[in-house]
Each structure stands twice: as C-alpha cells, then as structure tokens.
JSON list of C-alpha atoms in Angstrom, two decimals:
[
{"chain": "A", "resi": 1, "resn": "MET", "atom": "CA", "xyz": [261.70, 43.18, 93.38]},
{"chain": "A", "resi": 2, "resn": "GLN", "atom": "CA", "xyz": [259.75, 41.97, 96.38]},
{"chain": "A", "resi": 3, "resn": "GLY", "atom": "CA", "xyz": [257.67, 38.81, 96.06]},
{"chain": "A", "resi": 4, "resn": "CYS", "atom": "CA", "xyz": [253.94, 38.72, 96.77]},
{"chain": "A", "resi": 5, "resn": "ASN", "atom": "CA", "xyz": [254.58, 37.14, 100.23]},
{"chain": "A", "resi": 6, "resn": "TYR", "atom": "CA", "xyz": [256.66, 40.05, 101.53]},
{"chain": "A", "resi": 7, "resn": "ILE", "atom": "CA", "xyz": [255.93, 43.70, 102.22]},
{"chain": "A", "resi": 8, "resn": "SER", "atom": "CA", "xyz": [258.27, 46.63, 102.61]},
{"chain": "A", "resi": 9, "resn": "LEU", "atom": "CA", "xyz": [258.72, 48.76, 105.72]},
{"chain": "A", "resi": 10, "resn": "SER", "atom": "CA", "xyz": [256.64, 51.55, 104.15]},
{"chain": "A", "resi": 11, "resn": "SER", "atom": "CA", "xyz": [253.83, 49.06, 103.45]},
{"chain": "A", "resi": 12, "resn": "LEU", "atom": "CA", "xyz": [254.07, 47.88, 107.05]},
{"chain": "A", "resi": 13, "resn": "LYS", "atom": "CA", "xyz": [253.63, 51.48, 108.20]},
{"chain": "A", "resi": 14, "resn": "ASP", "atom": "CA", "xyz": [250.70, 51.91, 105.81]},
{"chain": "A", "resi": 15, "resn": "ARG", "atom": "CA", "xyz": [249.03, 49.12, 107.79]},
{"chain": "A", "resi": 16, "resn": "GLY", "atom": "CA", "xyz": [249.30, 51.24, 110.96]},
{"chain": "A", "resi": 17, "resn": "TRP", "atom": "CA", "xyz": [252.61, 50.04, 112.34]},
{"chain": "A", "resi": 18, "resn": "THR", "atom": "CA", "xyz": [254.78, 52.69, 113.95]},
{"chain": "A", "resi": 19, "resn": "GLU", "atom": "CA", "xyz": [258.49, 52.59, 114.81]},
{"chain": "A", "resi": 20, "resn": "SER", "atom": "CA", "xyz": [257.44, 52.21, 118.43]},
{"chain": "A", "resi": 21, "resn": "ILE", "atom": "CA", "xyz": [255.18, 49.22, 117.70]},
{"chain": "A", "resi": 22, "resn": "ILE", "atom": "CA", "xyz": [257.89, 47.59, 115.60]},
{"chain": "A", "resi": 23, "resn": "LYS", "atom": "CA", "xyz": [260.37, 48.01, 118.45]},
{"chain": "A", "resi": 24, "resn": "LYS", "atom": "CA", "xyz": [257.98, 46.90, 121.23]},
{"chain": "A", "resi": 25, "resn": "MET", "atom": "CA", "xyz": [256.89, 43.84, 119.24]},
{"chain": "A", "resi": 26, "resn": "GLY", "atom": "CA", "xyz": [260.54, 43.03, 118.48]},
{"chain": "A", "resi": 27, "resn": "VAL", "atom": "CA", "xyz": [259.83, 42.67, 114.76]},
{"chain": "A", "resi": 28, "resn": "GLU", "atom": "CA", "xyz": [262.91, 42.33, 112.58]},
{"chain": "A", "resi": 29, "resn": "PRO", "atom": "CA", "xyz": [262.84, 42.10, 108.77]},
{"chain": "A", "resi": 30, "resn": "ASP", "atom": "CA", "xyz": [262.65, 38.59, 107.34]},
{"chain": "A", "resi": 31, "resn": "LYS", "atom": "CA", "xyz": [264.99, 39.50, 104.52]},
{"chain": "A", "resi": 32, "resn": "GLU", "atom": "CA", "xyz": [266.63, 42.41, 102.74]},
{"chain": "A", "resi": 33, "resn": "GLU", "atom": "CA", "xyz": [266.92, 43.09, 99.02]},
{"chain": "A", "resi": 34, "resn": "VAL", "atom": "CA", "xyz": [268.68, 45.67, 96.89]},
{"chain": "A", "resi": 35, "resn": "ASN", "atom": "CA", "xyz": [266.52, 48.76, 96.59]},
{"chain": "A", "resi": 36, "resn": "PRO", "atom": "CA", "xyz": [265.07, 48.59, 93.05]},
{"chain": "A", "resi": 37, "resn": "HIS", "atom": "CA", "xyz": [264.58, 52.36, 92.85]},
{"chain": "A", "resi": 38, "resn": "TYR", "atom": "CA", "xyz": [267.94, 53.53, 94.22]},
{"chain": "A", "resi": 39, "resn": "ARG", "atom": "CA", "xyz": [270.72, 50.99, 93.94]},
{"chain": "A", "resi": 40, "resn": "CYS", "atom": "CA", "xyz": [273.04, 53.00, 96.20]},
{"chain": "A", "resi": 41, "resn": "ALA", "atom": "CA", "xyz": [270.37, 53.32, 98.92]},
{"chain": "A", "resi": 42, "resn": "ALA", "atom": "CA", "xyz": [270.17, 51.05, 101.94]},
{"chain": "A", "resi": 43, "resn": "PRO", "atom": "CA", "xyz": [268.68, 47.63, 101.22]},
{"chain": "A", "resi": 44, "resn": "MET", "atom": "CA", "xyz": [264.90, 47.30, 101.44]},
{"chain": "A", "resi": 45, "resn": "LYS", "atom": "CA", "xyz": [263.69, 45.61, 104.60]},
{"chain": "A", "resi": 46, "resn": "LEU", "atom": "CA", "xyz": [261.03, 43.03, 103.79]},
{"chain": "A", "resi": 47, "resn": "TYR", "atom": "CA", "xyz": [258.56, 41.39, 106.13]},
{"chain": "A", "resi": 48, "resn": "ASP", "atom": "CA", "xyz": [256.73, 38.11, 105.63]},
{"chain": "A", "resi": 49, "resn": "VAL", "atom": "CA", "xyz": [253.03, 38.98, 105.29]},
{"chain": "A", "resi": 50, "resn": "ARG", "atom": "CA", "xyz": [251.86, 35.80, 107.05]},
{"chain": "A", "resi": 51, "resn": "ARG", "atom": "CA", "xyz": [254.05, 36.54, 110.06]},
{"chain": "A", "resi": 52, "resn": "ILE", "atom": "CA", "xyz": [252.86, 40.17, 110.16]},
{"chain": "A", "resi": 53, "resn": "GLU", "atom": "CA", "xyz": [249.21, 39.10, 109.96]},
{"chain": "A", "resi": 54, "resn": "SER", "atom": "CA", "xyz": [249.69, 36.64, 112.84]},
{"chain": "A", "resi": 55, "resn": "ILE", "atom": "CA", "xyz": [251.27, 39.38, 114.97]},
{"chain": "A", "resi": 56, "resn": "GLU", "atom": "CA", "xyz": [248.44, 41.79, 114.07]},
{"chain": "A", "resi": 57, "resn": "ALA", "atom": "CA", "xyz": [245.96, 39.22, 115.39]},
{"chain": "A", "resi": 58, "resn": "THR", "atom": "CA", "xyz": [247.46, 39.34, 118.92]},
{"chain": "A", "resi": 59, "resn": "ASP", "atom": "CA", "xyz": [245.95, 41.33, 121.79]},
{"chain": "A", "resi": 60, "resn": "GLU", "atom": "CA", "xyz": [249.32, 42.98, 122.44]},
{"chain": "A", "resi": 61, "resn": "PHE", "atom": "CA", "xyz": [249.48, 44.36, 118.90]},
{"chain": "A", "resi": 62, "resn": "ARG", "atom": "CA", "xyz": [245.84, 45.56, 118.98]},
{"chain": "A", "resi": 63, "resn": "THR", "atom": "CA", "xyz": [246.49, 47.43, 122.24]},
{"chain": "A", "resi": 64, "resn": "LEU", "atom": "CA", "xyz": [249.62, 49.11, 120.84]},
{"chain": "A", "resi": 65, "resn": "TYR", "atom": "CA", "xyz": [247.86, 49.87, 117.54]},
{"chain": "A", "resi": 66, "resn": "ASN", "atom": "CA", "xyz": [244.81, 51.43, 119.27]},
{"chain": "A", "resi": 67, "resn": "THR", "atom": "CA", "xyz": [247.05, 53.54, 121.52]},
{"chain": "A", "resi": 68, "resn": "ALA", "atom": "CA", "xyz": [249.00, 54.79, 118.49]},
{"chain": "A", "resi": 69, "resn": "LEU", "atom": "CA", "xyz": [245.73, 55.46, 116.63]},
{"chain": "A", "resi": 70, "resn": "LYS", "atom": "CA", "xyz": [244.42, 57.58, 119.51]},
{"chain": "A", "resi": 71, "resn": "ARG", "atom": "CA", "xyz": [247.71, 59.51, 119.55]},
{"chain": "A", "resi": 72, "resn": "ARG", "atom": "CA", "xyz": [247.52, 60.12, 115.78]},
{"chain": "A", "resi": 73, "resn": "MET", "atom": "CA", "xyz": [243.91, 61.28, 116.05]},
{"chain": "A", "resi": 74, "resn": "ALA", "atom": "CA", "xyz": [244.78, 63.67, 118.89]},
{"chain": "A", "resi": 75, "resn": "ALA", "atom": "CA", "xyz": [247.74, 65.04, 116.92]},
{"chain": "A", "resi": 76, "resn": "LYS", "atom": "CA", "xyz": [245.55, 65.52, 113.85]},
{"chain": "A", "resi": 77, "resn": "LYS", "atom": "CA", "xyz": [242.92, 67.31, 115.89]},
{"chain": "A", "resi": 78, "resn": "ALA", "atom": "CA", "xyz": [245.59, 69.60, 117.36]},
{"chain": "A", "resi": 79, "resn": "ALA", "atom": "CA", "xyz": [247.01, 70.31, 113.90]},
{"chain": "A", "resi": 80, "resn": "ASP", "atom": "CA", "xyz": [243.51, 71.00, 112.53]},
{"chain": "A", "resi": 81, "resn": "THR", "atom": "CA", "xyz": [242.86, 73.42, 115.41]},
{"chain": "A", "resi": 82, "resn": "LYS", "atom": "CA", "xyz": [246.15, 75.22, 114.72]},
{"chain": "A", "resi": 83, "resn": "MET", "atom": "CA", "xyz": [245.38, 75.36, 110.99]},
{"chain": "A", "resi": 84, "resn": "GLN", "atom": "CA", "xyz": [241.96, 76.88, 111.66]},
{"chain": "A", "resi": 85, "resn": "ALA", "atom": "CA", "xyz": [243.53, 79.45, 114.00]},
{"chain": "A", "resi": 86, "resn": "MET", "atom": "CA", "xyz": [245.99, 80.42, 111.24]},
{"chain": "A", "resi": 87, "resn": "LYS", "atom": "CA", "xyz": [243.17, 80.71, 108.70]},
{"chain": "A", "resi": 88, "resn": "ASP", "atom": "CA", "xyz": [241.13, 82.87, 111.08]},
{"chain": "A", "resi": 89, "resn": "TYR", "atom": "CA", "xyz": [244.18, 85.06, 111.71]},
{"chain": "A", "resi": 90, "resn": "VAL", "atom": "CA", "xyz": [245.11, 85.66, 108.06]},
{"chain": "A", "resi": 91, "resn": "HIS", "atom": "CA", "xyz": [241.48, 86.24, 107.07]},
{"chain": "A", "resi": 92, "resn": "SER", "atom": "CA", "xyz": [241.29, 88.96, 109.72]},
{"chain": "A", "resi": 93, "resn": "ILE", "atom": "CA", "xyz": [244.32, 90.86, 108.39]},
{"chain": "A", "resi": 94, "resn": "GLU", "atom": "CA", "xyz": [243.28, 94.13, 106.83]},
{"chain": "A", "resi": 95, "resn": "ILE", "atom": "CA", "xyz": [245.17, 95.00, 103.66]},
{"chain": "A", "resi": 96, "resn": "LYS", "atom": "CA", "xyz": [244.93, 98.44, 102.11]},
{"chain": "A", "resi": 97, "resn": "MET", "atom": "CA", "xyz": [246.11, 99.44, 98.68]},
{"chain": "A", "resi": 98, "resn": "PRO", "atom": "CA", "xyz": [248.29, 102.55, 98.55]},
{"chain": "A", "resi": 99, "resn": "ASN", "atom": "CA", "xyz": [246.53, 105.79, 97.67]},
{"chain": "A", "resi": 100, "resn": "LEU", "atom": "CA", "xyz": [248.61, 106.32, 94.54]},
{"chain": "A", "resi": 101, "resn": "SER", "atom": "CA", "xyz": [247.75, 106.96, 90.92]},
{"chain": "A", "resi": 102, "resn": "ARG", "atom": "CA", "xyz": [248.58, 104.33, 88.33]},
{"chain": "A", "resi": 103, "resn": "GLU", "atom": "CA", "xyz": [251.49, 106.43, 87.12]},
{"chain": "A", "resi": 104, "resn": "GLN", "atom": "CA", "xyz": [252.89, 106.71, 90.65]},
{"chain": "A", "resi": 105, "resn": "VAL", "atom": "CA", "xyz": [252.48, 103.03, 91.54]},
{"chain": "A", "resi": 106, "resn": "PHE", "atom": "CA", "xyz": [253.88, 101.84, 88.20]},
{"chain": "A", "resi": 107, "resn": "ARG", "atom": "CA", "xyz": [256.95, 104.10, 88.54]},
{"chain": "A", "resi": 108, "resn": "GLN", "atom": "CA", "xyz": [257.50, 102.84, 92.11]},
{"chain": "A", "resi": 109, "resn": "ALA", "atom": "CA", "xyz": [257.10, 99.24, 90.93]},
{"chain": "A", "resi": 110, "resn": "VAL", "atom": "CA", "xyz": [259.82, 99.73, 88.30]},
{"chain": "A", "resi": 111, "resn": "ALA", "atom": "CA", "xyz": [262.10, 101.45, 90.83]},
{"chain": "A", "resi": 112, "resn": "HIS", "atom": "CA", "xyz": [261.52, 98.60, 93.30]},
{"chain": "A", "resi": 113, "resn": "TYR", "atom": "CA", "xyz": [262.26, 96.02, 90.60]},
{"chain": "A", "resi": 114, "resn": "ASN", "atom": "CA", "xyz": [265.43, 97.83, 89.51]},
{"chain": "A", "resi": 115, "resn": "ASP", "atom": "CA", "xyz": [266.63, 98.20, 93.12]},
{"chain": "A", "resi": 116, "resn": "LEU", "atom": "CA", "xyz": [266.13, 94.48, 93.70]},
{"chain": "A", "resi": 117, "resn": "TRP", "atom": "CA", "xyz": [268.13, 93.45, 90.64]},
{"chain": "A", "resi": 118, "resn": "ASN", "atom": "CA", "xyz": [270.80, 96.10, 91.29]},
{"chain": "A", "resi": 119, "resn": "TRP", "atom": "CA", "xyz": [271.19, 94.69, 94.81]},
{"chain": "A", "resi": 120, "resn": "ARG", "atom": "CA", "xyz": [271.64, 91.23, 93.24]},
{"chain": "A", "resi": 121, "resn": "GLY", "atom": "CA", "xyz": [274.27, 92.64, 90.86]},
{"chain": "A", "resi": 122, "resn": "ARG", "atom": "CA", "xyz": [272.11, 92.06, 87.78]},
{"chain": "A", "resi": 123, "resn": "TYR", "atom": "CA", "xyz": [272.21, 95.44, 86.07]},
{"chain": "A", "resi": 124, "resn": "ASP", "atom": "CA", "xyz": [271.15, 93.78, 82.80]},
{"chain": "A", "resi": 125, "resn": "LYS", "atom": "CA", "xyz": [267.65, 93.37, 84.28]},
{"chain": "A", "resi": 126, "resn": "HIS", "atom": "CA", "xyz": [267.10, 97.14, 84.53]},
{"chain": "A", "resi": 127, "resn": "ILE", "atom": "CA", "xyz": [263.78, 98.50, 83.21]},
{"chain": "A", "resi": 128, "resn": "SER", "atom": "CA", "xyz": [263.92, 102.08, 81.97]},
{"chain": "A", "resi": 129, "resn": "ASP", "atom": "CA", "xyz": [260.18, 102.82, 81.68]},
{"chain": "A", "resi": 130, "resn": "TYR", "atom": "CA", "xyz": [257.09, 100.90, 82.77]},
{"chain": "A", "resi": 131, "resn": "ARG", "atom": "CA", "xyz": [255.45, 101.69, 79.40]},
{"chain": "A", "resi": 132, "resn": "THR", "atom": "CA", "xyz": [257.90, 99.28, 77.72]},
{"chain": "A", "resi": 133, "resn": "LEU", "atom": "CA", "xyz": [256.45, 96.34, 79.68]},
{"chain": "A", "resi": 134, "resn": "ASP", "atom": "CA", "xyz": [253.64, 94.03, 78.74]},
{"chain": "A", "resi": 135, "resn": "VAL", "atom": "CA", "xyz": [250.64, 94.21, 81.07]},
{"chain": "A", "resi": 136, "resn": "GLU", "atom": "CA", "xyz": [251.32, 90.81, 82.67]},
{"chain": "A", "resi": 137, "resn": "THR", "atom": "CA", "xyz": [254.88, 91.77, 83.66]},
{"chain": "A", "resi": 138, "resn": "LEU", "atom": "CA", "xyz": [253.82, 95.20, 84.89]},
{"chain": "A", "resi": 139, "resn": "GLU", "atom": "CA", "xyz": [251.07, 93.65, 87.02]},
{"chain": "A", "resi": 140, "resn": "ARG", "atom": "CA", "xyz": [253.49, 91.07, 88.45]},
{"chain": "A", "resi": 141, "resn": "ILE", "atom": "CA", "xyz": [256.15, 93.60, 89.47]},
{"chain": "A", "resi": 142, "resn": "THR", "atom": "CA", "xyz": [253.48, 95.98, 90.81]},
{"chain": "A", "resi": 143, "resn": "ALA", "atom": "CA", "xyz": [251.97, 93.23, 92.96]},
{"chain": "A", "resi": 144, "resn": "ASN", "atom": "CA", "xyz": [255.43, 92.19, 94.18]},
{"chain": "A", "resi": 145, "resn": "MET", "atom": "CA", "xyz": [256.33, 95.75, 95.10]},
{"chain": "A", "resi": 146, "resn": "ILE", "atom": "CA", "xyz": [253.08, 96.37, 96.96]},
{"chain": "A", "resi": 147, "resn": "ARG", "atom": "CA", "xyz": [253.18, 92.99, 98.69]},
{"chain": "A", "resi": 148, "resn": "HIS", "atom": "CA", "xyz": [256.78, 93.29, 99.88]},
{"chain": "A", "resi": 149, "resn": "SER", "atom": "CA", "xyz": [257.13, 97.02, 100.55]},
{"chain": "A", "resi": 150, "resn": "MET", "atom": "CA", "xyz": [253.65, 98.37, 101.30]},
{"chain": "A", "resi": 151, "resn": "THR", "atom": "CA", "xyz": [252.05, 95.62, 103.40]},
{"chain": "A", "resi": 152, "resn": "ASP", "atom": "CA", "xyz": [253.07, 93.52, 106.40]},
{"chain": "A", "resi": 153, "resn": "TYR", "atom": "CA", "xyz": [253.10, 90.38, 104.20]},
{"chain": "A", "resi": 154, "resn": "ASP", "atom": "CA", "xyz": [256.74, 89.52, 104.94]},
{"chain": "A", "resi": 155, "resn": "GLY", "atom": "CA", "xyz": [256.32, 90.31, 108.64]},
{"chain": "A", "resi": 156, "resn": "VAL", "atom": "CA", "xyz": [253.30, 88.02, 108.96]},
{"chain": "A", "resi": 157, "resn": "LEU", "atom": "CA", "xyz": [255.18, 85.16, 107.34]},
{"chain": "A", "resi": 158, "resn": "GLU", "atom": "CA", "xyz": [258.33, 85.78, 109.37]},
{"chain": "A", "resi": 159, "resn": "ARG", "atom": "CA", "xyz": [256.44, 85.93, 112.69]},
{"chain": "A", "resi": 160, "resn": "ASN", "atom": "CA", "xyz": [254.67, 82.66, 111.87]},
{"chain": "A", "resi": 161, "resn": "TYR", "atom": "CA", "xyz": [257.61, 80.78, 110.39]},
{"chain": "A", "resi": 162, "resn": "GLY", "atom": "CA", "xyz": [257.46, 77.09, 111.27]},
{"chain": "A", "resi": 163, "resn": "ARG", "atom": "CA", "xyz": [253.89, 77.22, 112.54]},
{"chain": "A", "resi": 164, "resn": "VAL", "atom": "CA", "xyz": [251.08, 75.05, 111.26]},
{"chain": "A", "resi": 165, "resn": "GLY", "atom": "CA", "xyz": [249.35, 76.80, 108.38]},
{"chain": "A", "resi": 166, "resn": "VAL", "atom": "CA", "xyz": [252.09, 79.23, 107.37]},
{"chain": "A", "resi": 167, "resn": "GLU", "atom": "CA", "xyz": [252.03, 77.79, 103.83]},
{"chain": "A", "resi": 168, "resn": "TYR", "atom": "CA", "xyz": [248.31, 78.54, 103.71]},
{"chain": "A", "resi": 169, "resn": "ALA", "atom": "CA", "xyz": [248.98, 82.08, 105.01]},
{"chain": "A", "resi": 170, "resn": "HIS", "atom": "CA", "xyz": [251.60, 82.61, 102.30]},
{"chain": "A", "resi": 171, "resn": "GLU", "atom": "CA", "xyz": [249.30, 81.53, 99.46]},
{"chain": "A", "resi": 172, "resn": "TYR", "atom": "CA", "xyz": [246.20, 83.23, 100.84]},
{"chain": "A", "resi": 173, "resn": "LEU", "atom": "CA", "xyz": [247.87, 86.61, 101.41]},
{"chain": "A", "resi": 174, "resn": "LYS", "atom": "CA", "xyz": [249.75, 86.50, 98.12]},
{"chain": "A", "resi": 175, "resn": "ASN", "atom": "CA", "xyz": [246.56, 85.74, 96.18]},
{"chain": "A", "resi": 176, "resn": "LYS", "atom": "CA", "xyz": [244.54, 88.31, 98.13]},
{"chain": "A", "resi": 177, "resn": "ILE", "atom": "CA", "xyz": [247.07, 91.07, 97.52]},
{"chain": "A", "resi": 178, "resn": "ASN", "atom": "CA", "xyz": [247.50, 90.11, 93.86]},
{"chain": "A", "resi": 179, "resn": "GLN", "atom": "CA", "xyz": [243.73, 90.27, 93.39]},
{"chain": "A", "resi": 180, "resn": "MET", "atom": "CA", "xyz": [243.51, 93.63, 95.14]},
{"chain": "A", "resi": 181, "resn": "VAL", "atom": "CA", "xyz": [246.32, 95.00, 92.93]},
{"chain": "A", "resi": 182, "resn": "HIS", "atom": "CA", "xyz": [244.54, 93.70, 89.86]},
{"chain": "A", "resi": 183, "resn": "ASN", "atom": "CA", "xyz": [241.19, 95.21, 90.91]},
{"chain": "A", "resi": 184, "resn": "THR", "atom": "CA", "xyz": [242.76, 98.56, 91.87]},
{"chain": "A", "resi": 185, "resn": "TYR", "atom": "CA", "xyz": [245.24, 99.13, 89.06]},
{"chain": "A", "resi": 186, "resn": "PHE", "atom": "CA", "xyz": [244.60, 96.67, 86.22]},
{"chain": "A", "resi": 187, "resn": "GLN", "atom": "CA", "xyz": [240.85, 96.02, 86.06]},
{"chain": "A", "resi": 188, "resn": "ASP", "atom": "CA", "xyz": [240.38, 97.99, 82.86]},
{"chain": "A", "resi": 189, "resn": "VAL", "atom": "CA", "xyz": [243.94, 97.84, 81.46]},
{"chain": "A", "resi": 190, "resn": "ALA", "atom": "CA", "xyz": [244.07, 96.05, 78.12]}
]
C-alpha cells in the first residue's frame, strides 16, 4: 500500500499530468511497489508528492500544463459538437410503424423470433403461437422484429459505427421504437 507521501501514476494524471508532460519533464517514479489490487500486474509506479509539487511550481510545468489543458478543452469541444450533430441526426429520423393489424404483427414477430433461433440452431426456443406468450415477452419480440426488420435501425448504427454519439443513437432509437410499438400495439393490452 502506498504511503501518504507518495502518489500513483493515475493520481499524478488526475492532477493534470499527461504522458507528454511526464516525458518532457523527465519525471521517473521514485519507487515501485507490488500492485495491491492485482498481484500479477506490473508494479505500481509511485511519485514523491513533495517532488511533484516542486515540479508543478515551475514555469516550465505550468506552460506544458496550460498547453495540455487547451488541447483537452479543444478536444472536448470537438467531441461535444460531434455528439450534438449525432443527436440532431437521430432526432430527425422518421420512424413509421407498419400498417398491420395486431394479429398480423404478432404472427410476424413470432415468425421472426423462430427464424432467429432456428438460424442459431436453437430449435428448442420455437414458439408455436403468440397467444401462449405473456404480454411482456410478446411486446419484446414484437419490438425487436419491427426494430430490426421494418426500420433502418441497424443501418443507422452500422453507418455510424465508431463515431461519437453512436451509443446515444443506439439507446435513443431503441427506446423510441419500443415506445412506438407499445403505443401502437400494446397500449390497451392487459
């Protein structure tokens, strides 16, 4: 366990140090100890707090720190801009429920579910009739079927894979479609 006069590398970074600052300032750890959380992990690098504080008081450190801070702020602003663009995009997507009766959509949901599990080789998951299902399960498989086979949900996520905000897009569209399915087919189902 580290003593009160030493801080870990992660604590050093919490103070605003970056790998670049550490390298440019030539700061090496003052000692290493066995990692108390993961014994097989690399040893913890520990830094003497008094030495770190004296380095942080130098003009050279302040200049490097302020430069890194400006870079972080610019990166955050860029990420925020990209996130807002993704939100604007997914909020503009028009989603329409299929023009099907409950009977039709429930039968298609069961067929979709059975096809999925047949494809996975799990014939034991087969559902013979939607009327044997509880409402929660029927709503879930109906929403899944509509989301994956009757909307561009998968296409939107695939086209935006790796982009800032795709996790938001996933959750937003999933929830929006689920709510639309509920309002269209399950609002008054007991």
